[in-house]
Amino acid sequence: MTRLSTADTRVSVNRRTARWDAGDDVTVSEAMDFWSFAAGAANVIMQLSRPEVGYGVVESKVDTGNLFKHPWKRARTTFQYLAVAIIGSDEDRAAFRAAVNGAHRHVKSTPESPVSYNAFDRELQMWVAACLFVGLEDTYQLLRGAMTAEQAEQFYRSAWTLGTTLQVTEDQWPPTRAEFDSYWNTACEQVVIDETIRGYLFDLVNLRMINPLLRLPFRPLLKFLTVGFLAPVFRQELGVHWTTTKQRRFEWLFLFVAFVNRFLPGFVRQGGSYLLLADVRRRARAHRMLV
Amino acid sequence: MLATLRKVLRYQMTIAEWIGLGIILGVPYLIVGAIWSSTHTEHLSGMHGADLAVSYLGSIVSWPVLLFSNVCMT
């Protein structure tokens, strides 16, 4: 296996919006503008392209969390996880961890599974958390401009709760942003998408789980955004193509979106995440199911 | 309750965000005003030129007041 470099494992962007706050401190919570969810499907693909995660999801017997059986519920709980991990309190995280653990307990491979997996595997969870971090870093820089090395370090350090909200420990995260790159490049060597997983992922991108009236207008855009947010190694494994023309359109689209985004008040950009977090708290108080 | 109020009152927005908020609230307001003014034109019948234009534009901006009282703008 050839060694992968950042050119293979991360999306490259030639034209980014300028930074408006050159030297200010940053945290990952600023990456929660709703446009970031444009990269959501791409992130699911990245996570599931590690076979142990892919089969863990595809073979899961936890029907209440099944994307194709309860798509809106799955969307809610997924975005609530992000809201809890990033803007939640330690108390919120403990409650959500307990709920997710309850579902994860049923996710382990059987003798018939093509790969052996367990949802409590900390290394697999680290991979998923790393995917989430990569997605947030990509979208954040498309919306707010490139970070300085120092800002990138702050942003990275503040994102660790993406993993530590579940079983990932702090010492599993590579200590610096530069070391994360080498972790990520090595981890991407394990990316394999077989026919089963590819079928599942294409069903997702084709929005097979939602009403055709909603599906048809959004499908071409979602496909474009999803392939745009995938690094070359994932595009190749998935078998999708990307061109320089599409890349140019993708970059122009985000230059425009970034411009519009500057004029949206914070409560418009991020209000959704705060509402989802409020819903988690309401459910926790009422002792209702969180996931 | 008081804590929430304080939080709301000390919320900070950039100038760009204020401009954006103005557009988000202003555009629907002016669209409603334009529709209302175009469907309530009786008072314009006797006017001409600048009076007509100012009165029409004035009613687009001040439609909520005109819902309740017939303010004369000449």
Short mmCIF file of C-alpha atoms in Angstrom, two decimals:
data_model
loop_
_atom_site.label_atom_id
_atom_site.label_comp_id
_atom_site.label_asym_id
_atom_site.label_seq_id
_atom_site.Cartn_x
_atom_site.Cartn_y
_atom_site.Cartn_z
CA MET A 1 0.00 0.00 0.00
CA THR A 2 1.39 3.39 -0.96
CA ARG A 3 1.55 6.02 1.74
CA LEU A 4 -1.17 8.62 1.49
CA SER A 5 -0.48 12.33 1.72
CA THR A 6 -2.74 15.20 2.71
CA ALA A 7 -3.30 15.83 -1.01
CA ASP A 8 -5.08 12.44 -1.13
CA THR A 9 -6.89 12.57 2.17
CA ARG A 10 -8.15 16.16 2.38
CA VAL A 11 -10.14 18.31 -0.02
CA SER A 12 -8.06 21.06 -1.60
CA VAL A 13 -9.51 24.51 -2.12
CA ASN A 14 -7.82 27.10 -4.33
CA ARG A 15 -10.00 30.12 -3.57
CA ARG A 16 -11.28 30.79 -0.08
CA THR A 17 -13.14 33.71 1.41
CA ALA A 18 -10.92 36.21 3.24
CA ARG A 19 -10.83 36.14 7.03
CA TRP A 20 -12.59 39.07 8.68
CA ASP A 21 -11.13 38.50 12.12
CA ALA A 22 -7.47 37.90 11.29
CA GLY A 23 -5.96 37.06 14.65
CA ASP A 24 -8.91 36.36 16.96
CA ASP A 25 -9.29 33.22 19.05
CA VAL A 26 -11.42 30.52 17.49
CA THR A 27 -13.31 27.48 18.72
CA VAL A 28 -15.09 24.68 16.95
CA SER A 29 -18.45 26.09 18.10
CA GLU A 30 -18.08 28.75 15.39
CA ALA A 31 -18.19 25.95 12.84
CA MET A 32 -21.83 25.16 13.67
CA ASP A 33 -23.36 27.54 11.09
CA PHE A 34 -26.18 25.61 9.44
CA TRP A 35 -24.49 25.63 6.03
CA SER A 36 -21.93 23.22 7.47
CA PHE A 37 -24.51 20.48 7.28
CA ALA A 38 -24.03 20.60 3.50
CA ALA A 39 -21.07 18.35 4.23
CA GLY A 40 -23.17 15.93 6.30
CA ALA A 41 -23.65 13.18 3.72
CA ALA A 42 -19.98 13.37 2.74
CA ASN A 43 -19.11 12.89 6.40
CA VAL A 44 -21.30 9.81 6.72
CA ILE A 45 -19.53 8.39 3.67
CA MET A 46 -16.13 9.09 5.23
CA GLN A 47 -17.14 7.45 8.52
CA LEU A 48 -18.64 4.36 6.88
CA SER A 49 -15.75 3.87 4.48
CA ARG A 50 -13.89 2.22 7.32
CA PRO A 51 -15.37 -1.29 6.95
CA GLU A 52 -15.81 -1.93 10.69
CA VAL A 53 -17.89 1.25 10.96
CA GLY A 54 -19.67 0.61 7.66
CA TYR A 55 -20.78 -2.90 8.61
CA GLY A 56 -21.57 -1.78 12.14
CA VAL A 57 -24.10 0.64 10.68
CA VAL A 58 -25.38 -1.49 7.78
CA GLU A 59 -25.91 -4.60 9.93
CA SER A 60 -27.19 -2.71 12.98
CA LYS A 61 -30.23 -4.24 14.63
CA VAL A 62 -31.10 -1.00 16.39
CA ASP A 63 -34.13 -0.12 14.26
CA THR A 64 -34.92 3.12 16.10
CA GLY A 65 -31.62 4.54 14.85
CA ASN A 66 -31.93 3.16 11.32
CA LEU A 67 -31.47 5.89 8.72
CA PHE A 68 -33.79 4.20 6.22
CA LYS A 69 -36.54 3.33 8.70
CA HIS A 70 -36.58 6.55 10.72
CA PRO A 71 -34.69 9.12 8.61
CA TRP A 72 -35.89 12.26 10.43
CA LYS A 73 -35.28 10.77 13.83
CA ARG A 74 -31.82 9.69 12.75
CA ALA A 75 -31.12 13.20 11.46
CA ARG A 76 -32.30 14.73 14.74
CA THR A 77 -30.20 12.45 16.94
CA THR A 78 -27.11 12.88 14.74
CA PHE A 79 -27.29 16.67 14.82
CA GLN A 80 -28.11 16.56 18.51
CA TYR A 81 -24.94 14.57 19.11
CA LEU A 82 -22.95 17.33 17.40
CA ALA A 83 -24.76 20.06 19.36
CA VAL A 84 -24.20 18.24 22.67
CA ALA A 85 -20.55 17.47 21.91
CA ILE A 86 -19.72 20.99 20.79
CA ILE A 87 -21.96 23.44 22.64
CA GLY A 88 -23.36 21.23 25.39
CA SER A 89 -22.36 21.11 29.05
CA ASP A 90 -20.60 18.18 30.75
CA GLU A 91 -24.01 17.20 32.13
CA ASP A 92 -25.54 17.11 28.63
CA ARG A 93 -22.64 15.01 27.42
CA ALA A 94 -23.02 12.50 30.26
CA ALA A 95 -26.75 12.11 29.54
CA PHE A 96 -26.20 11.69 25.81
CA ARG A 97 -23.31 9.27 26.35
CA ALA A 98 -25.56 7.04 28.48
CA ALA A 99 -28.24 7.09 25.79
CA VAL A 100 -25.83 6.33 22.94
CA ASN A 101 -24.19 3.56 24.98
CA GLY A 102 -27.61 1.95 25.30
CA ALA A 103 -27.91 1.76 21.50
CA HIS A 104 -24.25 0.90 20.91
CA ARG A 105 -24.50 -2.11 23.23
CA HIS A 106 -26.41 -3.92 20.46
CA VAL A 107 -23.86 -3.07 17.77
CA LYS A 108 -21.32 -5.87 17.61
CA SER A 109 -20.36 -8.25 14.87
CA THR A 110 -21.75 -11.81 14.60
CA PRO A 111 -19.89 -14.82 13.17
CA GLU A 112 -21.59 -14.05 9.84
CA SER A 113 -20.26 -10.48 9.68
CA PRO A 114 -17.59 -9.94 7.00
CA VAL A 115 -15.52 -7.89 9.46
CA SER A 116 -15.32 -7.98 13.22
CA TYR A 117 -16.49 -4.83 15.00
CA ASN A 118 -17.83 -3.46 18.25
CA ALA A 119 -19.38 -0.02 18.66
CA PHE A 120 -17.42 0.50 21.88
CA ASP A 121 -14.11 0.06 20.04
CA ARG A 122 -12.33 3.29 20.98
CA GLU A 123 -10.19 3.24 17.89
CA LEU A 124 -13.24 3.11 15.60
CA GLN A 125 -14.86 5.88 17.60
CA MET A 126 -11.67 7.92 17.16
CA TRP A 127 -11.97 7.45 13.40
CA VAL A 128 -15.57 8.71 13.44
CA ALA A 129 -14.60 11.68 15.63
CA ALA A 130 -11.68 12.44 13.29
CA CYS A 131 -14.10 12.43 10.32
CA LEU A 132 -16.36 14.88 12.15
CA PHE A 133 -13.40 17.13 12.93
CA VAL A 134 -12.22 17.05 9.30
CA GLY A 135 -15.72 17.93 8.09
CA LEU A 136 -16.06 20.84 10.51
CA GLU A 137 -12.59 22.16 9.72
CA ASP A 138 -13.32 22.04 5.98
CA THR A 139 -16.70 23.77 6.22
CA TYR A 140 -15.47 26.31 8.75
CA GLN A 141 -12.63 27.42 6.51
CA LEU A 142 -14.91 27.60 3.47
CA LEU A 143 -17.30 29.85 5.41
CA ARG A 144 -14.86 32.01 7.39
CA GLY A 145 -11.53 31.77 5.59
CA ALA A 146 -8.28 29.93 6.28
CA MET A 147 -7.04 29.78 9.85
CA THR A 148 -3.54 30.69 10.97
CA ALA A 149 -1.47 27.86 12.42
CA GLU A 150 -2.28 29.12 15.91
CA GLN A 151 -6.01 29.31 15.22
CA ALA A 152 -5.95 25.85 13.65
CA GLU A 153 -4.41 24.55 16.87
CA GLN A 154 -7.10 26.20 19.04
CA PHE A 155 -9.85 24.97 16.74
CA TYR A 156 -8.44 21.43 16.82
CA ARG A 157 -8.05 21.38 20.59
CA SER A 158 -11.61 22.59 21.12
CA ALA A 159 -12.97 19.80 18.88
CA TRP A 160 -11.85 16.90 21.05
CA THR A 161 -15.27 16.58 22.68
CA LEU A 162 -16.44 15.19 19.31
CA GLY A 163 -14.84 11.97 20.53
CA THR A 164 -14.57 12.31 24.30
CA THR A 165 -18.36 12.68 24.54
CA LEU A 166 -18.34 8.90 23.94
CA GLN A 167 -15.51 6.50 24.79
CA VAL A 168 -12.60 8.26 23.05
CA THR A 169 -10.06 9.53 25.60
CA GLU A 170 -8.10 12.77 25.32
CA ASP A 171 -4.80 10.95 24.86
CA GLN A 172 -6.20 9.22 21.79
CA TRP A 173 -6.32 12.54 19.96
CA PRO A 174 -2.92 13.30 18.43
CA PRO A 175 -1.57 16.09 20.66
CA THR A 176 -1.06 18.69 17.94
CA ARG A 177 -2.82 19.63 14.73
CA ALA A 178 0.26 18.61 12.70
CA GLU A 179 0.28 15.18 14.32
CA PHE A 180 -3.41 14.84 13.51
CA ASP A 181 -2.49 15.07 9.81
CA SER A 182 -0.21 12.06 10.09
CA TYR A 183 -2.84 10.15 12.12
CA TRP A 184 -5.42 10.97 9.44
CA ASN A 185 -3.20 10.02 6.50
CA THR A 186 -2.38 6.68 8.12
CA ALA A 187 -5.98 6.02 9.12
CA CYS A 188 -7.17 6.73 5.56
CA GLU A 189 -5.11 3.74 4.38
CA GLN A 190 -7.83 1.56 5.90
CA VAL A 191 -10.54 3.06 3.73
CA VAL A 192 -12.29 0.33 1.74
CA ILE A 193 -15.78 0.58 0.26
CA ASP A 194 -17.20 -2.75 -0.94
CA GLU A 195 -20.42 -3.34 -2.90
CA THR A 196 -22.63 -3.64 0.20
CA ILE A 197 -21.42 -0.41 1.76
CA ARG A 198 -21.40 1.39 -1.60
CA GLY A 199 -25.04 0.40 -2.15
CA TYR A 200 -25.97 1.74 1.28
CA LEU A 201 -24.09 5.01 0.71
CA PHE A 202 -25.60 5.56 -2.74
CA ASP A 203 -29.07 5.01 -1.27
CA LEU A 204 -28.25 7.75 1.23
CA VAL A 205 -26.94 10.23 -1.36
CA ASN A 206 -29.92 9.43 -3.60
CA LEU A 207 -32.16 10.25 -0.61
CA ARG A 208 -33.97 6.92 -0.92
CA MET A 209 -35.30 7.33 2.62
CA ILE A 210 -37.36 10.48 2.11
CA ASN A 211 -40.52 11.48 0.25
CA PRO A 212 -39.97 11.74 -3.56
CA LEU A 213 -41.40 15.26 -3.57
CA LEU A 214 -38.58 16.37 -1.29
CA ARG A 215 -36.08 13.98 -2.79
CA LEU A 216 -36.13 15.02 -6.44
CA PRO A 217 -35.34 18.74 -6.12
CA PHE A 218 -32.54 18.19 -3.59
CA ARG A 219 -30.83 15.14 -5.06
CA PRO A 220 -28.61 16.82 -7.70
CA LEU A 221 -27.46 19.48 -5.24
CA LEU A 222 -26.75 16.94 -2.51
CA LYS A 223 -24.72 14.80 -4.92
CA PHE A 224 -22.69 17.82 -6.02
CA LEU A 225 -22.01 18.95 -2.45
CA THR A 226 -21.25 15.44 -1.25
CA VAL A 227 -18.69 14.62 -3.91
CA GLY A 228 -17.23 18.11 -3.48
CA PHE A 229 -16.65 17.51 0.22
CA LEU A 230 -14.98 14.13 -0.33
CA ALA A 231 -11.19 13.94 -0.48
CA PRO A 232 -9.67 12.08 -3.48
CA VAL A 233 -9.14 8.83 -1.55
CA PHE A 234 -12.86 8.61 -0.72
CA ARG A 235 -13.99 9.64 -4.22
CA GLN A 236 -11.84 6.90 -5.68
CA GLU A 237 -13.12 4.20 -3.29
CA LEU A 238 -16.71 5.25 -3.86
CA GLY A 239 -16.20 5.38 -7.63
CA VAL A 240 -17.38 8.94 -8.21
CA HIS A 241 -15.82 11.55 -10.47
CA TRP A 242 -14.99 15.17 -9.96
CA THR A 243 -13.70 17.68 -12.49
CA THR A 244 -11.86 20.99 -12.33
CA THR A 245 -15.03 22.69 -13.64
CA LYS A 246 -17.04 21.25 -10.76
CA GLN A 247 -14.31 22.24 -8.33
CA ARG A 248 -14.45 25.80 -9.63
CA ARG A 249 -18.24 25.87 -9.26
CA PHE A 250 -17.96 24.41 -5.77
CA GLU A 251 -15.51 27.11 -4.73
CA TRP A 252 -17.62 29.91 -6.26
CA LEU A 253 -20.69 28.55 -4.52
CA PHE A 254 -18.97 28.70 -1.16
CA LEU A 255 -17.50 32.14 -1.80
CA PHE A 256 -21.08 33.30 -2.32
CA VAL A 257 -22.47 31.36 0.64
CA ALA A 258 -19.66 32.68 2.84
CA PHE A 259 -20.52 36.24 1.82
CA VAL A 260 -24.21 35.78 2.61
CA ASN A 261 -23.32 34.03 5.86
CA ARG A 262 -21.41 37.07 7.13
CA PHE A 263 -24.67 39.01 7.10
CA LEU A 264 -26.69 36.44 9.02
CA PRO A 265 -26.99 37.03 12.77
CA GLY A 266 -25.58 34.27 14.95
CA PHE A 267 -29.00 33.17 16.12
CA VAL A 268 -30.00 32.54 12.50
CA ARG A 269 -26.75 30.74 11.64
CA GLN A 270 -26.61 28.59 14.74
CA GLY A 271 -30.10 28.77 16.22
CA GLY A 272 -30.95 25.29 14.99
CA SER A 273 -28.20 23.72 17.06
CA TYR A 274 -29.32 25.59 20.18
CA LEU A 275 -32.91 24.46 19.64
CA LEU A 276 -31.71 20.87 19.25
CA LEU A 277 -29.70 21.20 22.45
CA ALA A 278 -32.74 22.63 24.24
CA ASP A 279 -34.73 19.62 23.03
CA VAL A 280 -32.08 17.27 24.47
CA ARG A 281 -32.36 19.05 27.83
CA ARG A 282 -36.16 18.90 27.75
CA ARG A 283 -36.07 15.18 27.01
CA ALA A 284 -33.49 14.57 29.72
CA ARG A 285 -35.61 16.43 32.31
CA ALA A 286 -38.71 14.50 31.31
CA HIS A 287 -36.74 11.22 31.37
CA ARG A 288 -37.68 10.58 27.76
CA MET A 289 -35.52 8.67 25.28
CA LEU A 290 -32.66 10.79 23.91
CA VAL A 291 -31.81 8.54 20.96
CA MET B 1 -35.83 34.70 33.82
CA LEU B 2 -33.78 37.80 34.67
CA ALA B 3 -30.64 35.94 33.67
CA THR B 4 -32.14 35.15 30.26
CA LEU B 5 -33.11 38.80 29.81
CA ARG B 6 -29.58 39.91 30.66
CA LYS B 7 -28.21 37.37 28.20
CA VAL B 8 -30.47 38.68 25.45
CA LEU B 9 -29.62 42.30 26.23
CA ARG B 10 -25.86 41.76 26.11
CA TYR B 11 -26.00 39.76 22.85
CA GLN B 12 -23.49 41.22 20.38
CA MET B 13 -23.83 41.42 16.61
CA THR B 14 -21.48 42.74 13.95
CA ILE B 15 -22.55 45.63 11.71
CA ALA B 16 -22.81 43.13 8.85
CA GLU B 17 -25.22 41.03 10.93
CA TRP B 18 -27.33 44.12 11.72
CA ILE B 19 -27.49 44.90 8.01
CA GLY B 20 -28.48 41.30 7.30
CA LEU B 21 -31.14 41.36 10.02
CA GLY B 22 -32.46 44.59 8.49
CA ILE B 23 -32.76 42.88 5.11
CA ILE B 24 -34.37 39.75 6.58
CA LEU B 25 -37.03 41.81 8.37
CA GLY B 26 -37.24 44.69 5.88
CA VAL B 27 -37.84 42.80 2.64
CA PRO B 28 -41.03 40.96 3.76
CA TYR B 29 -42.26 44.19 5.42
CA LEU B 30 -41.87 46.19 2.20
CA ILE B 31 -43.39 43.41 0.08
CA VAL B 32 -46.50 43.42 2.29
CA GLY B 33 -46.47 47.24 2.09
CA ALA B 34 -46.29 47.20 -1.71
CA ILE B 35 -49.17 44.71 -1.93
CA TRP B 36 -51.27 46.64 0.58
CA SER B 37 -50.61 49.98 -1.13
CA SER B 38 -51.39 48.63 -4.58
CA THR B 39 -54.74 47.29 -3.40
CA HIS B 40 -55.73 50.42 -1.42
CA THR B 41 -55.47 53.23 -3.91
CA GLU B 42 -58.72 55.19 -3.31
CA HIS B 43 -56.94 58.05 -1.54
CA LEU B 44 -54.55 58.51 -4.49
CA SER B 45 -57.27 59.26 -7.03
CA GLY B 46 -57.07 63.02 -6.78
CA MET B 47 -53.26 63.26 -6.73
CA HIS B 48 -50.69 63.88 -9.43
CA GLY B 49 -46.91 63.91 -9.92
CA ALA B 50 -44.70 64.14 -6.85
CA ASP B 51 -47.65 64.09 -4.44
CA LEU B 52 -48.83 60.82 -5.90
CA ALA B 53 -45.36 59.21 -5.79
CA VAL B 54 -44.62 60.34 -2.23
CA SER B 55 -48.03 59.29 -1.01
CA TYR B 56 -47.72 55.87 -2.63
CA LEU B 57 -44.18 55.28 -1.29
CA GLY B 58 -45.28 56.59 2.09
CA SER B 59 -48.07 54.05 2.26
CA ILE B 60 -45.64 51.23 1.37
CA VAL B 61 -43.49 52.20 4.36
CA SER B 62 -46.28 52.99 6.82
CA TRP B 63 -48.81 50.27 5.98
CA PRO B 64 -49.22 49.01 9.57
CA VAL B 65 -50.45 52.45 10.68
CA LEU B 66 -52.77 52.73 7.67
CA LEU B 67 -54.41 49.42 8.60
CA PHE B 68 -55.99 51.13 11.60
CA SER B 69 -56.38 54.78 10.66
CA ASN B 70 -56.58 56.75 7.46
CA VAL B 71 -53.67 59.14 7.94
CA CYS B 72 -53.59 61.94 5.41
CA MET B 73 -50.16 62.33 3.85
CA THR B 74 -50.56 65.49 1.81
#
